[in-house]
């Protein structure tokens, strides 16, 4: 029996040493399992005392229980120490070094097309024009009919688009921003001076045409608007847009909604007029279509053509952006390659 009590004392001493030498939680658990867990050495002694007398059982059992209590207390104390050490080590590793350089966020910026469009609108804003918009899914009536382009008119060929059947009649993806002329004039009496930017669509795709592109429409109607007003306005616009005085050329043309009509060319901004690839050696670049609003259009909106005259023009934003930045393929604007876009 004294043997058993001595053995308990030895086990307690070994267990306590092993606990204080444990470095990690799993070391601790291992020591517990070996000495005072359910299947540990102390339990083994307790289960072997059934053969002893009641008196002996009490003494050996008491010693074993006391040893287990001490071991458990030592276990808890060491566990707390190890956890505290781990916590300090972890916090040390997680410390923020405030002297490190920050992680820079790349600042985004506006797309060159959006910027060009905003610049065009802002220039005309300074010249006294107010901004109007219209729907991209447009009624056939506004996109064609009221602009003096009846069904089966050959002018529709140049503006082939995406048609939709709809219960209320034909709808199209608008092919130009000119329908905003009609929508504006329907709800407004002259004097009218409006600039109308927007996205437009056509069945067209090559290095100078994209099926989706942008236009800015401008128009003015009053009692005595003339073509020289148009010329003066556009000359001033080009000076503000390209930052220099550029000669303009009005070339007779045809649009169903203007009469007379003209396409406007500027002196080539790339070669200055001596001839290059961009201007096809002509020294001139076409930038927009324009003209005096056809009296037939006034008929659709209830303006008296005897009383009012007006001019209108429409320019392609991509074209202006290409000239401004020397870009030779329109598709680059829509590929969203950050290496291209970050140059602007
Ligand atoms: N809407 C025409 C087009 O997309 C451009 C245009 C030409 C607009 C003459 C006008 C204009 O306002 O007067 O081809």
XYZ file of C-alpha atoms and ligand atoms in Angstrom:
358
model
C 0.000 0.000 0.000
C 2.773 2.412 0.890
C 4.108 1.401 -2.479
C 0.944 2.697 -4.108
C 1.100 5.953 -2.166
C 4.769 6.428 -3.099
C 3.864 5.736 -6.724
C 1.185 8.430 -6.562
C 3.760 10.877 -5.174
C 6.200 10.039 -7.974
C 3.552 10.415 -10.622
C 2.488 13.768 -9.209
C 6.103 15.006 -9.277
C 6.721 13.761 -12.829
C 3.406 15.179 -14.021
C 4.110 18.597 -12.499
C 7.554 18.745 -14.125
C 6.159 17.679 -17.478
C 3.443 20.339 -17.253
C 5.889 23.123 -16.505
C 8.067 21.967 -19.420
C 5.150 21.944 -21.902
C 5.531 24.603 -24.596
C 2.213 24.350 -26.421
C -1.398 23.515 -25.748
C -1.008 20.177 -27.433
C 2.049 19.337 -25.254
C -0.140 20.082 -22.246
C -2.968 17.860 -23.443
C -0.511 15.084 -24.093
C 0.854 15.325 -20.496
C -2.690 15.373 -19.130
C -3.560 12.250 -21.085
C -0.482 10.438 -19.827
C -0.768 11.313 -16.100
C -4.221 12.378 -15.009
C -6.618 11.979 -17.924
C -9.309 9.262 -17.909
C -6.818 6.676 -19.076
C -3.780 8.178 -17.383
C -1.483 6.700 -14.729
C -3.363 8.152 -11.743
C -6.628 6.633 -12.981
C -4.829 3.319 -13.374
C -3.826 3.403 -9.713
C -7.378 4.250 -8.666
C -8.809 1.381 -10.644
C -6.276 -1.001 -9.077
C -7.242 -0.311 -5.433
C -10.361 -2.489 -5.330
C -8.309 -5.310 -3.871
C -7.257 -3.204 -0.878
C -9.010 -2.899 2.456
C -11.463 -0.065 3.011
C -8.976 1.807 5.143
C -6.207 1.448 2.559
C -8.513 2.340 -0.272
C -9.357 5.592 1.514
C -5.719 6.559 1.912
C -4.544 5.600 -1.533
C -7.687 7.025 -3.156
C -7.334 10.233 -1.122
C -3.693 10.609 -2.165
C -4.530 9.940 -5.812
C -7.403 12.442 -5.844
C -5.268 15.043 -4.165
C -2.502 14.460 -6.732
C -5.014 14.792 -9.560
C -6.366 18.051 -8.126
C -2.859 19.530 -7.935
C -2.066 18.383 -11.448
C -5.284 19.878 -12.785
C -4.597 23.202 -11.094
C -1.059 23.211 -12.516
C -2.494 22.313 -15.918
C -4.909 25.263 -15.871
C -2.218 27.662 -14.731
C 0.204 26.556 -17.450
C -2.536 26.637 -20.070
C -3.269 30.262 -19.192
C 0.437 31.116 -19.445
C 0.798 29.489 -22.861
C -2.327 31.203 -24.217
C -1.111 34.591 -23.008
C 2.274 34.047 -24.663
C 0.571 33.041 -27.921
C -1.657 36.102 -27.807
C 1.297 38.434 -27.337
C 3.184 36.759 -30.187
C 0.146 37.014 -32.469
C -0.435 40.655 -31.712
C 3.221 41.391 -32.318
C 2.976 39.767 -35.749
C -0.223 41.661 -36.567
C 1.082 45.070 -35.627
C 0.502 47.694 -38.297
C 3.664 49.418 -39.365
C 2.373 52.917 -39.891
C 5.649 53.990 -41.480
C 5.139 51.712 -44.522
C 4.156 53.512 -47.734
C 0.383 53.310 -48.375
C -1.170 51.088 -50.992
C -2.163 53.497 -53.766
C -5.593 53.123 -55.357
C -5.539 53.860 -59.062
C -7.747 56.854 -59.593
C -10.183 56.333 -62.466
C -11.021 59.041 -64.946
C -13.609 59.797 -67.551
C -13.586 57.963 -70.858
C -12.150 60.103 -73.690
C -15.505 59.953 -75.497
C -17.430 61.141 -72.433
C -14.887 63.908 -71.930
C -15.030 65.045 -75.536
C -18.823 65.029 -75.407
C -18.833 66.998 -72.151
C -16.359 69.494 -73.640
C -18.517 69.990 -76.756
C -21.620 70.529 -74.636
C -19.788 72.921 -72.330
C -18.497 75.022 -75.236
C -22.004 75.396 -76.665
C -23.273 76.082 -73.149
C -20.947 79.072 -73.003
C -22.276 80.156 -76.397
C -25.831 80.316 -75.050
C -27.203 76.829 -75.796
C -29.130 74.728 -73.276
C -28.932 70.931 -73.099
C -31.721 68.526 -74.054
C -31.886 64.733 -74.271
C -34.182 62.122 -75.759
C -34.757 58.349 -75.668
C -32.331 55.935 -77.317
C -35.246 53.671 -78.237
C -37.103 56.082 -80.448
C -40.327 56.132 -82.409
C -39.920 55.734 -86.146
C -41.900 58.965 -86.351
C -39.281 61.041 -84.505
C -36.225 59.302 -85.927
C -37.366 59.491 -89.562
C -40.899 60.581 -90.407
C -40.957 64.027 -88.791
C -37.441 64.700 -90.067
C -38.880 64.514 -93.550
C -37.644 60.953 -94.168
C -40.796 59.046 -95.163
C -40.947 55.255 -95.327
C -39.153 53.956 -98.449
C -37.114 57.165 -98.721
C -33.607 56.300 -99.953
C -32.096 58.332 -97.067
C -33.172 55.500 -94.751
C -30.593 53.247 -96.423
C -27.706 55.291 -95.033
C -29.084 54.881 -91.541
C -29.979 51.225 -91.367
C -30.734 50.384 -87.770
C -32.268 47.907 -85.376
C -36.050 47.819 -85.633
C -38.400 46.524 -82.958
C -42.010 45.498 -83.246
C -44.020 47.046 -80.487
C -47.751 47.209 -79.865
C -47.781 51.020 -80.151
C -46.016 51.045 -83.501
C -42.512 50.844 -84.915
C -39.629 51.533 -82.578
C -35.998 51.866 -83.617
C -32.702 52.340 -81.873
C -32.215 55.966 -82.858
C -29.735 56.424 -85.680
C -28.956 60.031 -84.869
C -29.664 62.726 -82.304
C -31.783 64.723 -84.776
C -35.087 63.370 -83.308
C -34.335 65.590 -80.297
C -34.945 68.557 -82.637
C -38.511 67.400 -83.133
C -39.149 66.535 -79.478
C -37.780 69.911 -78.393
C -39.677 71.981 -80.941
C -42.943 70.147 -80.145
C -42.753 71.433 -76.580
C -41.115 74.819 -77.001
C -41.785 78.037 -78.917
C -38.896 79.973 -80.547
C -36.426 81.329 -79.720
C -34.800 77.907 -79.355
C -31.087 77.286 -78.868
C -30.403 73.691 -77.907
C -27.496 71.293 -77.811
C -28.381 67.562 -77.589
C -25.705 64.939 -76.909
C -26.420 61.225 -77.042
C -25.698 57.636 -77.999
C -26.851 56.455 -81.418
C -26.908 53.116 -83.262
C -26.449 51.851 -86.805
C -25.828 48.545 -88.581
C -22.255 49.508 -89.377
C -18.852 48.296 -88.245
C -15.320 48.956 -89.555
C -12.284 51.019 -88.556
C -14.195 54.292 -88.791
C -17.699 53.021 -87.902
C -18.982 51.456 -84.719
C -22.562 50.085 -84.380
C -22.889 52.262 -81.285
C -21.467 55.763 -81.296
C -22.163 59.276 -80.073
C -23.416 62.453 -81.629
C -24.046 65.994 -80.568
C -26.894 67.772 -82.269
C -27.305 71.520 -82.170
C -30.032 73.783 -83.497
C -31.361 77.282 -83.220
C -34.682 78.687 -84.361
C -35.762 82.303 -84.237
C -37.250 84.978 -86.451
C -34.070 85.805 -88.312
C -31.548 82.969 -88.022
C -29.264 82.725 -91.044
C -26.579 80.470 -92.408
C -23.940 83.037 -91.504
C -24.977 82.633 -87.844
C -24.260 78.934 -88.274
C -20.888 79.626 -89.829
C -19.889 82.091 -87.126
C -20.991 79.699 -84.395
C -19.094 76.731 -85.837
C -15.958 78.800 -86.409
C -15.995 79.843 -82.772
C -16.707 76.264 -81.685
C -13.670 74.934 -83.589
C -11.434 77.599 -82.135
C -12.518 76.629 -78.614
C -12.441 72.888 -79.285
C -9.078 72.595 -81.051
C -7.426 75.570 -79.413
C -6.608 77.409 -82.636
C -8.246 79.244 -85.507
C -9.070 76.688 -88.164
C -10.423 77.567 -91.599
C -13.858 76.029 -92.213
C -15.266 74.899 -95.529
C -18.977 74.473 -96.255
C -19.555 71.819 -98.908
C -23.027 71.558 -100.460
C -24.691 68.307 -99.423
C -28.078 66.757 -98.912
C -30.076 65.948 -95.797
C -33.854 65.517 -95.964
C -34.394 67.731 -92.905
C -32.300 70.716 -94.016
C -32.419 72.936 -97.080
C -29.858 74.038 -98.096
C -27.564 71.444 -96.517
C -23.826 71.511 -96.084
C -21.116 69.283 -94.786
C -18.538 71.204 -92.831
C -14.831 70.498 -93.151
C -12.033 71.913 -91.049
C -8.431 72.409 -92.133
C -6.677 69.122 -91.267
C -5.504 69.319 -87.642
C -2.833 66.682 -88.295
C -0.967 68.129 -91.316
C -2.211 71.706 -91.272
C -3.499 71.373 -94.839
C -0.445 70.071 -96.685
C -2.012 66.633 -97.093
C -1.617 63.444 -95.066
C -3.094 59.988 -94.642
C -5.737 61.130 -92.138
C -7.206 63.735 -94.505
C -6.671 61.565 -97.582
C -4.256 64.203 -98.939
C -7.072 66.713 -99.314
C -5.981 68.963 -96.454
C -9.572 68.973 -95.131
C -11.467 66.890 -92.572
C -15.213 66.499 -92.473
C -16.546 67.091 -88.971
C -20.293 67.505 -89.250
C -23.471 67.785 -91.261
C -25.582 70.918 -91.131
C -28.048 73.161 -92.869
C -31.074 75.401 -92.574
C -34.023 73.505 -91.080
C -36.386 72.464 -93.885
C -39.819 74.176 -93.765
C -41.309 70.673 -94.051
C -39.860 69.881 -90.609
C -41.444 73.044 -89.195
C -44.716 71.707 -90.599
C -44.449 68.629 -88.350
C -43.991 70.694 -85.179
C -46.411 73.496 -85.952
C -43.857 76.300 -86.429
C -44.779 78.929 -89.031
C -42.112 78.647 -91.769
C -42.967 82.178 -92.958
C -42.060 83.543 -89.579
C -39.191 81.377 -88.362
C -35.901 80.152 -89.729
C -33.380 77.899 -88.060
C -30.140 76.079 -88.531
C -29.167 72.608 -87.349
C -25.996 70.600 -87.220
C -24.944 67.152 -86.048
C -21.435 65.971 -85.307
C -19.894 62.602 -84.432
C -18.188 62.691 -81.050
C -15.820 59.807 -81.874
C -14.691 61.661 -84.979
C -13.882 64.789 -82.967
C -12.104 62.700 -80.294
C -10.065 60.895 -82.965
C -8.949 64.191 -84.485
C -8.241 65.734 -81.142
C -6.096 62.848 -79.899
C -4.711 61.507 -83.184
C -6.444 58.106 -82.853
C -6.826 56.249 -86.135
C -9.129 53.333 -85.226
C -12.532 54.026 -83.661
C -12.700 50.542 -82.148
C -9.889 51.394 -79.720
C -12.375 53.552 -77.812
C -14.620 50.589 -77.074
C -12.168 47.799 -76.315
C -11.672 49.145 -72.793
C -7.975 48.342 -72.800
C -6.654 50.264 -69.827
C -3.272 50.801 -71.574
C -5.089 52.774 -74.271
C -7.545 54.610 -72.025
C -4.979 55.695 -69.449
C -3.231 57.825 -72.080
C -6.025 60.400 -72.034
N -28.400 63.479 -88.386
C -27.366 63.478 -89.403
C -26.663 62.159 -89.410
O -26.609 61.504 -88.426
C -26.366 64.561 -89.137
C -26.953 65.901 -89.382
C -26.853 66.480 -90.621
C -27.589 66.562 -88.367
C -27.388 67.711 -90.872
C -28.130 67.810 -88.601
C -28.024 68.382 -89.870
O -28.766 68.486 -87.647
O -28.542 69.596 -90.091
O -26.125 61.790 -90.425
